[in-house]
Coordinates of C-alpha atoms and ligand atoms in Angstrom, one line a residue:
X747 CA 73.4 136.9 121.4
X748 CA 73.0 134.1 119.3
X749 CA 75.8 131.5 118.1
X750 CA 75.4 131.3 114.2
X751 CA 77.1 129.5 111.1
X752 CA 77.3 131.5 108.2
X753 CA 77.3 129.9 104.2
X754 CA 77.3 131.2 100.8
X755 CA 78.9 130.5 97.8
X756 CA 82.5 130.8 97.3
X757 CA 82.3 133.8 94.5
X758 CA 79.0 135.6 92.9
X759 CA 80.1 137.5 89.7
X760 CA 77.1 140.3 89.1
X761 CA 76.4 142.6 86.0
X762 CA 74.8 142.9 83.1
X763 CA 76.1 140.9 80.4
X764 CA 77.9 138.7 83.3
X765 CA 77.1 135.1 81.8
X766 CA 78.8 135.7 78.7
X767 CA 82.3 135.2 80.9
X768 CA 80.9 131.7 81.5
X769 CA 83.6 129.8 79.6
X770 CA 85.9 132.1 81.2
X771 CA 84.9 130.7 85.0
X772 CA 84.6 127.3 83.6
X773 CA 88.6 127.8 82.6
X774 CA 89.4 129.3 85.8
X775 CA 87.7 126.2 88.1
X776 CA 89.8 123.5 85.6
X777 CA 86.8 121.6 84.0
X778 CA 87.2 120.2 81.0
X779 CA 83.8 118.4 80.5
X780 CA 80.6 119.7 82.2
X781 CA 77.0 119.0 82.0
X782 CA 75.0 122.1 81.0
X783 CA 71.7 121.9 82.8
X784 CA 69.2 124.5 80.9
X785 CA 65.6 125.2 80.8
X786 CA 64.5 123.9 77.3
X787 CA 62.7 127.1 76.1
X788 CA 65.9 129.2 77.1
X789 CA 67.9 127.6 74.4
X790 CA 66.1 129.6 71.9
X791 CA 66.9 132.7 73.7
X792 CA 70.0 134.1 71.8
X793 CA 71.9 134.8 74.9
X794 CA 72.1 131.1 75.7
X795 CA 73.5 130.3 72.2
X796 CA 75.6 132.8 72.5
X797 CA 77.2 131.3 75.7
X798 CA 77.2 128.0 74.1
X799 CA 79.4 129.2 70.7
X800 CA 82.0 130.4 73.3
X801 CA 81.9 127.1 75.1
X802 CA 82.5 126.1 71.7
X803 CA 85.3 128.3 70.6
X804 CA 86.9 128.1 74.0
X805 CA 86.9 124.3 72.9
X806 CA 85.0 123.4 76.2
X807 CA 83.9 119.9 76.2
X808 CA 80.3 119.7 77.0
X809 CA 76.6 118.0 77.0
X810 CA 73.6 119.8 77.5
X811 CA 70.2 118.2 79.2
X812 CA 67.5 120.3 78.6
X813 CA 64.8 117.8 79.2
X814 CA 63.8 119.7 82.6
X815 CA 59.7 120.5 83.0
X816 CA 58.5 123.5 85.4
X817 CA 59.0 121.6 88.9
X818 CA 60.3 118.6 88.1
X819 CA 59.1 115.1 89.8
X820 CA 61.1 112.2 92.6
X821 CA 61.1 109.9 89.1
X822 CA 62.3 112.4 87.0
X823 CA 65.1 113.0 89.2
X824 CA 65.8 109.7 89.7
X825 CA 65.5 109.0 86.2
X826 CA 68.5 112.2 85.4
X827 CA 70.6 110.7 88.0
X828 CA 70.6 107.5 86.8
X829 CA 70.8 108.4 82.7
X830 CA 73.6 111.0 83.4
X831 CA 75.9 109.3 86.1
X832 CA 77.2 112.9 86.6
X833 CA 80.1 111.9 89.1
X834 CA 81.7 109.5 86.1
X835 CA 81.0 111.5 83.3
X836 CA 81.4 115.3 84.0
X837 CA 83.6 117.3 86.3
X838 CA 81.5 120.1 86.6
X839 CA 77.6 121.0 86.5
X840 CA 76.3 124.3 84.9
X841 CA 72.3 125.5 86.0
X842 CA 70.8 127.9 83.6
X843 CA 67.3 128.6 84.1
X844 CA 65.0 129.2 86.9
X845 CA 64.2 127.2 89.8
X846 CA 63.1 123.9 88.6
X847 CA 66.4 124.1 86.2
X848 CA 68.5 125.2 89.1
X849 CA 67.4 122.9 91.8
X850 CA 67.9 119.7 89.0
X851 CA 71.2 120.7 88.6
X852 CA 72.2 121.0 92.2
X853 CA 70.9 117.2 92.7
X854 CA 72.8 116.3 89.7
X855 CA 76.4 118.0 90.9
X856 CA 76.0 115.8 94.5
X857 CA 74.1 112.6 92.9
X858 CA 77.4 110.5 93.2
X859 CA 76.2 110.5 97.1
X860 CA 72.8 109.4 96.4
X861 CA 72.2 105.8 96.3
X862 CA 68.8 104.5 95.5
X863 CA 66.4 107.3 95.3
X864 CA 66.2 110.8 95.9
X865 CA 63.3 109.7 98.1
X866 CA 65.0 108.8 100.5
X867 CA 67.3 112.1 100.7
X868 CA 64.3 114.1 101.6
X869 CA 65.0 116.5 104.5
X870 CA 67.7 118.1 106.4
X871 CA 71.5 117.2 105.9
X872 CA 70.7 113.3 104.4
X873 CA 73.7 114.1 101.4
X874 CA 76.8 114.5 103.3
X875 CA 79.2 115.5 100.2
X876 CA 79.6 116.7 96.7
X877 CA 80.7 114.9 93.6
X878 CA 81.0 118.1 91.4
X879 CA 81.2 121.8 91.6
X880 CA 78.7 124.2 90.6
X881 CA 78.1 127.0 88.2
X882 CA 75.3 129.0 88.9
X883 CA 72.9 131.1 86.0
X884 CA 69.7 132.0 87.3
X885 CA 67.5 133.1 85.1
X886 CA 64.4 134.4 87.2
X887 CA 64.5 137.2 89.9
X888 CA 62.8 134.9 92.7
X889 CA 63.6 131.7 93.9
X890 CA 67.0 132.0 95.1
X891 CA 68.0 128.5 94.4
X892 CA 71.5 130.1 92.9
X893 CA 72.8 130.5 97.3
X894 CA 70.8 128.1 98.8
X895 CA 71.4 124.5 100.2
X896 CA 67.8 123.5 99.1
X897 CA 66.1 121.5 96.2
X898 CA 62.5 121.1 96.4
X899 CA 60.3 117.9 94.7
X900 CA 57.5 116.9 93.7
X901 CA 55.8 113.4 94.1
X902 CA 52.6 114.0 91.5
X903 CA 50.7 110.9 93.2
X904 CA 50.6 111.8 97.2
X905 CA 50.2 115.6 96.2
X906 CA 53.2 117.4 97.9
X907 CA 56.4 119.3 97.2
X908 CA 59.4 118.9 99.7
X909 CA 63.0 120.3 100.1
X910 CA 66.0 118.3 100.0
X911 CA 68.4 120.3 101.9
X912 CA 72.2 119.9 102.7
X913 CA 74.7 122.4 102.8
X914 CA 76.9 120.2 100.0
X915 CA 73.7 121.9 97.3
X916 CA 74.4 125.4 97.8
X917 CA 76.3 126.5 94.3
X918 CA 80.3 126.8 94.3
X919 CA 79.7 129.9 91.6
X920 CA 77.4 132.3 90.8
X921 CA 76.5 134.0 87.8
X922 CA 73.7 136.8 88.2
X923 CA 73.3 138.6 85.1
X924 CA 70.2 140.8 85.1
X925 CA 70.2 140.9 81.0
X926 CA 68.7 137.3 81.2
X927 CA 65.6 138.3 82.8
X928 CA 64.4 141.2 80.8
X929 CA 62.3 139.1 78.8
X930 CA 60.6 137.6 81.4
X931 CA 56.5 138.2 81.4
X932 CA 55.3 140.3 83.9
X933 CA 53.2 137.4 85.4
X934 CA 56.4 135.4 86.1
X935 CA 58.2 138.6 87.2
X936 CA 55.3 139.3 89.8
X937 CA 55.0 135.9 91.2
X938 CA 58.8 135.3 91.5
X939 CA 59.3 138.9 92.8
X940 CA 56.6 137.9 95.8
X941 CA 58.1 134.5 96.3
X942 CA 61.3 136.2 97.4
X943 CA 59.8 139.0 99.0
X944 CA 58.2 136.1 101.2
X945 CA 62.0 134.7 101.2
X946 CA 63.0 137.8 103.2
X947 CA 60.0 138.4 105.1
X948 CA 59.7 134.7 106.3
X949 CA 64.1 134.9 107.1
X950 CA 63.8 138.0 109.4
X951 CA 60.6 136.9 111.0
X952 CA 61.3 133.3 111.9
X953 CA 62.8 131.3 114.7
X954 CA 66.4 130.8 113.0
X955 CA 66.7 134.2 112.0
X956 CA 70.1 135.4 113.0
X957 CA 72.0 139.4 112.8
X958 CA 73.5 138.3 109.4
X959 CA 71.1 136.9 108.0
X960 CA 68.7 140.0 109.1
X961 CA 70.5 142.2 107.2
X962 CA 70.1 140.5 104.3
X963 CA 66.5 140.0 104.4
X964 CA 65.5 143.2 105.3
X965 CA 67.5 144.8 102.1
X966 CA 66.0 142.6 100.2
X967 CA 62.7 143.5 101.5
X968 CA 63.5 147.1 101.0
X969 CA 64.6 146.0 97.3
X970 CA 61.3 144.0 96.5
X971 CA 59.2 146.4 97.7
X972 CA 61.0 149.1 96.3
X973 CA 61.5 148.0 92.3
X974 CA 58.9 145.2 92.1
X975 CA 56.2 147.6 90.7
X976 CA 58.2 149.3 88.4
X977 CA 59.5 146.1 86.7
X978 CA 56.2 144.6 86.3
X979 CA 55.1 147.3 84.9
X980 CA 58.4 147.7 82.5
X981 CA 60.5 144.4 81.8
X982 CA 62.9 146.8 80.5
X983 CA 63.4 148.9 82.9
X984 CA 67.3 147.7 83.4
X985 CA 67.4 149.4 86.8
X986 CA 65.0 147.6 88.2
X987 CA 65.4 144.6 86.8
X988 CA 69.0 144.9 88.5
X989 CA 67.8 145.5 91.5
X990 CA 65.9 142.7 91.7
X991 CA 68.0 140.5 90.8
X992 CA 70.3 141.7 94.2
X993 CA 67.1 141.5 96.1
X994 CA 66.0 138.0 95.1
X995 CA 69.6 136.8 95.4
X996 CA 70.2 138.4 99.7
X997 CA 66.4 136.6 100.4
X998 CA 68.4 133.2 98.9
X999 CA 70.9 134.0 101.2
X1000 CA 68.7 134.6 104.1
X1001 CA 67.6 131.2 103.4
X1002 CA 70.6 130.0 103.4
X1003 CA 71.5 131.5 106.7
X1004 CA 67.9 131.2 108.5
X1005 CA 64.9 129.7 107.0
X1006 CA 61.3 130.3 105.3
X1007 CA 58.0 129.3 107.7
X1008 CA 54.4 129.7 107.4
X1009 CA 53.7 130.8 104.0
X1010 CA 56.3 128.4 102.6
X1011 CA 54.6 125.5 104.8
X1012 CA 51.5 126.1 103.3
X1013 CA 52.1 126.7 99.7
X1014 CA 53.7 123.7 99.2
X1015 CA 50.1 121.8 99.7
X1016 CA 48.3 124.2 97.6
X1017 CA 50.8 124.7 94.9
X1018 CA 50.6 120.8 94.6
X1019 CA 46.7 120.7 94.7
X1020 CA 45.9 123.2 92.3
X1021 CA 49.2 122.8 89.9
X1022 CA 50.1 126.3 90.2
X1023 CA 53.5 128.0 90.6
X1024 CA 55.4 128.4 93.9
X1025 CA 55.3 132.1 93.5
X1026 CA 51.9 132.5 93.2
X1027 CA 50.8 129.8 96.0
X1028 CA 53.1 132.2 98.6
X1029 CA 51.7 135.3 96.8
X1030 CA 48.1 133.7 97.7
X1031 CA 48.8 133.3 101.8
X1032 CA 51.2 136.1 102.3
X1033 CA 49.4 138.1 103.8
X1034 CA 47.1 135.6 106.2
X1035 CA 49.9 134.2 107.4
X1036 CA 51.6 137.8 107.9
X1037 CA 48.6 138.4 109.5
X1038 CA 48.6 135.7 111.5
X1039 CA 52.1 136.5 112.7
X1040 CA 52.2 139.8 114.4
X1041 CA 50.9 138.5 117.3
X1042 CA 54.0 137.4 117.7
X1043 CA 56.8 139.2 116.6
X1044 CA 55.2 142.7 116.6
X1045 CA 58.8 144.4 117.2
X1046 CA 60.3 142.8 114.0
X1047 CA 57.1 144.1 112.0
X1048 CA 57.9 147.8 113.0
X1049 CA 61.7 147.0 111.5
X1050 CA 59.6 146.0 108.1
X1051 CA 57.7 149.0 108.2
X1052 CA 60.7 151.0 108.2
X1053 CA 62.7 148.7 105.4
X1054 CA 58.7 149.3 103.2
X1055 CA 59.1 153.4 103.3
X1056 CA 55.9 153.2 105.2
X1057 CA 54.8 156.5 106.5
X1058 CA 53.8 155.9 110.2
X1059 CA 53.7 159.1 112.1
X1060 CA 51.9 159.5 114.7
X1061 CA 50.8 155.7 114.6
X1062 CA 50.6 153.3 117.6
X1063 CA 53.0 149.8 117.5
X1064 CA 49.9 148.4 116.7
X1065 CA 48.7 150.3 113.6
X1066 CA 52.7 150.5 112.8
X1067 CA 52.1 146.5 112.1
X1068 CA 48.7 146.5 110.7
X1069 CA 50.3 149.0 108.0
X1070 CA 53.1 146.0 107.0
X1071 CA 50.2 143.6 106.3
X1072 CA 48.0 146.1 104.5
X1073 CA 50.8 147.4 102.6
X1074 CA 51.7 143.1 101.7
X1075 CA 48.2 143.3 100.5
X1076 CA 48.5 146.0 98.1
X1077 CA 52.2 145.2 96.9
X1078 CA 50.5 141.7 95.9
X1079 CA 47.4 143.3 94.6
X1080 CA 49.9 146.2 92.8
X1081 CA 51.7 143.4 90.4
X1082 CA 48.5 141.6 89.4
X1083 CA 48.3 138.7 91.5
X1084 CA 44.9 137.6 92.1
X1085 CA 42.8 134.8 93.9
X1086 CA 39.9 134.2 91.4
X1087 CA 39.2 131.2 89.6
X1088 CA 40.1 128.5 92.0
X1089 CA 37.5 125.9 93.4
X1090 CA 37.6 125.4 97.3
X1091 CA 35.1 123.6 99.4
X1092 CA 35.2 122.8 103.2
X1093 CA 36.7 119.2 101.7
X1094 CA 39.7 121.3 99.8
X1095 CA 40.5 123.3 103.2
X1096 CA 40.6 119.9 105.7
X1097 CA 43.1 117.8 102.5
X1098 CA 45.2 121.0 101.9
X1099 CA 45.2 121.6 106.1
X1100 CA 46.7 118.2 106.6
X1101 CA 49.2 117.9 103.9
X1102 CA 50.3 120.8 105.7
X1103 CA 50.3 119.3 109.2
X1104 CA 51.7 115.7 108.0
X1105 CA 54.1 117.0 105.5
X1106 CA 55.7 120.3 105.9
X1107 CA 56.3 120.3 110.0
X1108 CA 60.2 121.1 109.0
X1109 CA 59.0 124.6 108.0
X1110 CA 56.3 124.8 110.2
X1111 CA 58.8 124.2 113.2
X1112 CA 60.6 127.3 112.2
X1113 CA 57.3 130.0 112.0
X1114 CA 57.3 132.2 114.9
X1115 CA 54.1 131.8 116.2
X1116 CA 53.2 127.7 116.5
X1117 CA 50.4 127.0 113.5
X1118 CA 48.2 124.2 114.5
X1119 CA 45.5 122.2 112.3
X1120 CA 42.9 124.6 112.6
X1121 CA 45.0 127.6 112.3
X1122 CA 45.9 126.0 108.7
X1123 CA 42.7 125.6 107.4
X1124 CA 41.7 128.7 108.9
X1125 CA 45.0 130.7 106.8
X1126 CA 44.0 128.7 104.1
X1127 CA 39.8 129.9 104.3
X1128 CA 40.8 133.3 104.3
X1129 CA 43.5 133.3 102.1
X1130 CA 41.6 131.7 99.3
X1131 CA 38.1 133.7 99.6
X1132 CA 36.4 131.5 101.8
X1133 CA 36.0 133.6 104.6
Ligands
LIG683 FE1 60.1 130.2 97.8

């Protein structure tokens, strides 16, 4: 009987078609100039223009900053805050876009707090209030950044990625309108479908996991798991695509409510060393760290296995959680993620090992079975080939 806070945003409008009521929710919350964060190539994407012309006919003042790249750096940030000077100019942030996009807008909506650099605002609960509200449009069916209190960095020169976190980022309102990720390529829909798969499996396994934030995570396992194939295989497929957007939103509210571990811990450092996406650096250690896990928590992999439709009669606990790695594996395997083509030596496992150990010990802290150096590198040796 645990005590527990739970957060999310104050209202998440869902539905096809959704984001064109945009200027509707912008009228509703009183704003009469906001900044429109967007991803740069969305603009071309008629669905953004269209939410644009009735910004326009609504006679809705606003400014759009689309100069956001995938995963955006400490200087950039710091650059946007400064340029923008959000809490004089605008009373109101919109984020349309994926992660990157997302998390930028966030840091924008509470930069009247942040004095000095967004350096220094690394870590837990460091901005203590907003300036503006929030409007929400993700984009992707992944990240999650549209309910959580988290905005992750990049600093290009020492090599890692970490969160900002403070309650005052999670998103006043939500728009999650699966039309606007139908055209997504099925390589971005795999690796941002793992990435909150790993939201949700990483929530319900881990130290701060709580009953509420449970039952999120394991319908959004049961989601994932469920529709990820199908919309891989079919971007089209409006079903799915619906249902993954649900799924990917309850594992950013697990988040919100718990917290990501292992896999998370360790993809930041390999993300950063190869300069590949955050889906696709989870995607790569799932499993391992799954794996590595059980040992554990063995009773909360049997719950999975149930959530996964895995058939399990007549198994032993034990083979019940072997299945949930194996059947990890093959959901990974199933979308087309793949380990080849990456360079590691013994040199590459000991840098990426303690980035992990010097850097990421807030996630770390939350895995349910303690990961220590050698552990690491060990996860990171099997996960990439090596062993
Ligand atoms: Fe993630």
């Amino acid at each position: 009987m645990k005590d527990f806070i739970f957060k999310m945003p104050r209202k998440i409008e869902i539905g096809f078609s959704k984001s064109r009521d945009l200027s509707k929710i912008i009228k509703e919350m009183k704003l009469n100039k906001v900044l429109i964060v967007v991803d740069c190539n969305l603009k071309k994407i008629g669905i953004v223009d269209q939410m644009f012309n009735n910004l326009k006919k609504e006679n809705i003042s606003f400014i759009v900053f689309d100069n956001i790249k995938n995963e955006p750096t400490i200087a950039e940030i710091d650059r946007a805050i400064n340029d923008l000077n959000v809490a004089s100019n605008f009373d109101g942030v919109v984020g349309i876009g994926g992660g990157s996009t997302i998390d930028v807008a966030k840091l924008l909506a509470v930069s009247g707090s942040i004095k000095g650099s967004i350096r220094d605002y690394l870590e837990i609960n460091l901005i203590k209030e907003s300036s503006v509200p929030t409007i929400i449009v993700p984009t992707t069916s992944g990240t999650g950044a549209e309910v959580t209190p988290n905005a992750i960095v990049k600093d290009p020169v020492e090599g890692w990625k970490k969160g900002v976190v403070s309650s005052c980022l999670i998103p006043d309102r939500v728009i999650l309108d699966p039309e606007l990720t139908i055209s997504l390529p099925p390589k971005i829909t795999a690796e941002t479908g793992i990435d909150a798969f790993t939201h949700a499996i990483e929530c319900f396994i881990c130290k701060k996991s709580n009953p509420m934030s449970d039952l999120f995570a394991l319908d959004s396992m049961r989601l994932i798991n469920k529709y990820l194939r199908r919309v891989v295989r079919n971007g089209s497929d409006k079903e799915a695509r619906y249902y993954m957007a649900l799924g990917s939103l309850y594992g950013g509210i697990a988040i919100t409510n718990s917290g990501t571990g292992g896999v998370h811990a360790l993809a930041y450092p390999l993300g950063g060393k190869y300069n590949i996406s955050h889906g696709l650096s989870n995607s790569i250690l799932l499993a391992e760290v799954m794996e590595f896990n059980t040992k554990a928590v063995p009773e909360k992999f049997i719950k999975v296995a149930d959530v996964m439709e895995i058939e399990t009669t007549n198994f032993t606990k034990e083979e019940i959680v072997k299945s949930v790695v194996d059947e990890i594996r093959k959901l990974v395997n199933d979308v087309g993620i793949s380990i080849e083509g990456f360079e590691v030596s013994e040199k590459v496992l000991d840098n990426l090992a303690t980035l992990a150990m010097s850097e990421q010990q807030r996630l770390l802290k939350n895995n349910p079975r303690p990961i220590s150096y050698e552990d690491a590198r060990q996860i990171y040796k099997k996960s990439l080939g090596l062993a």
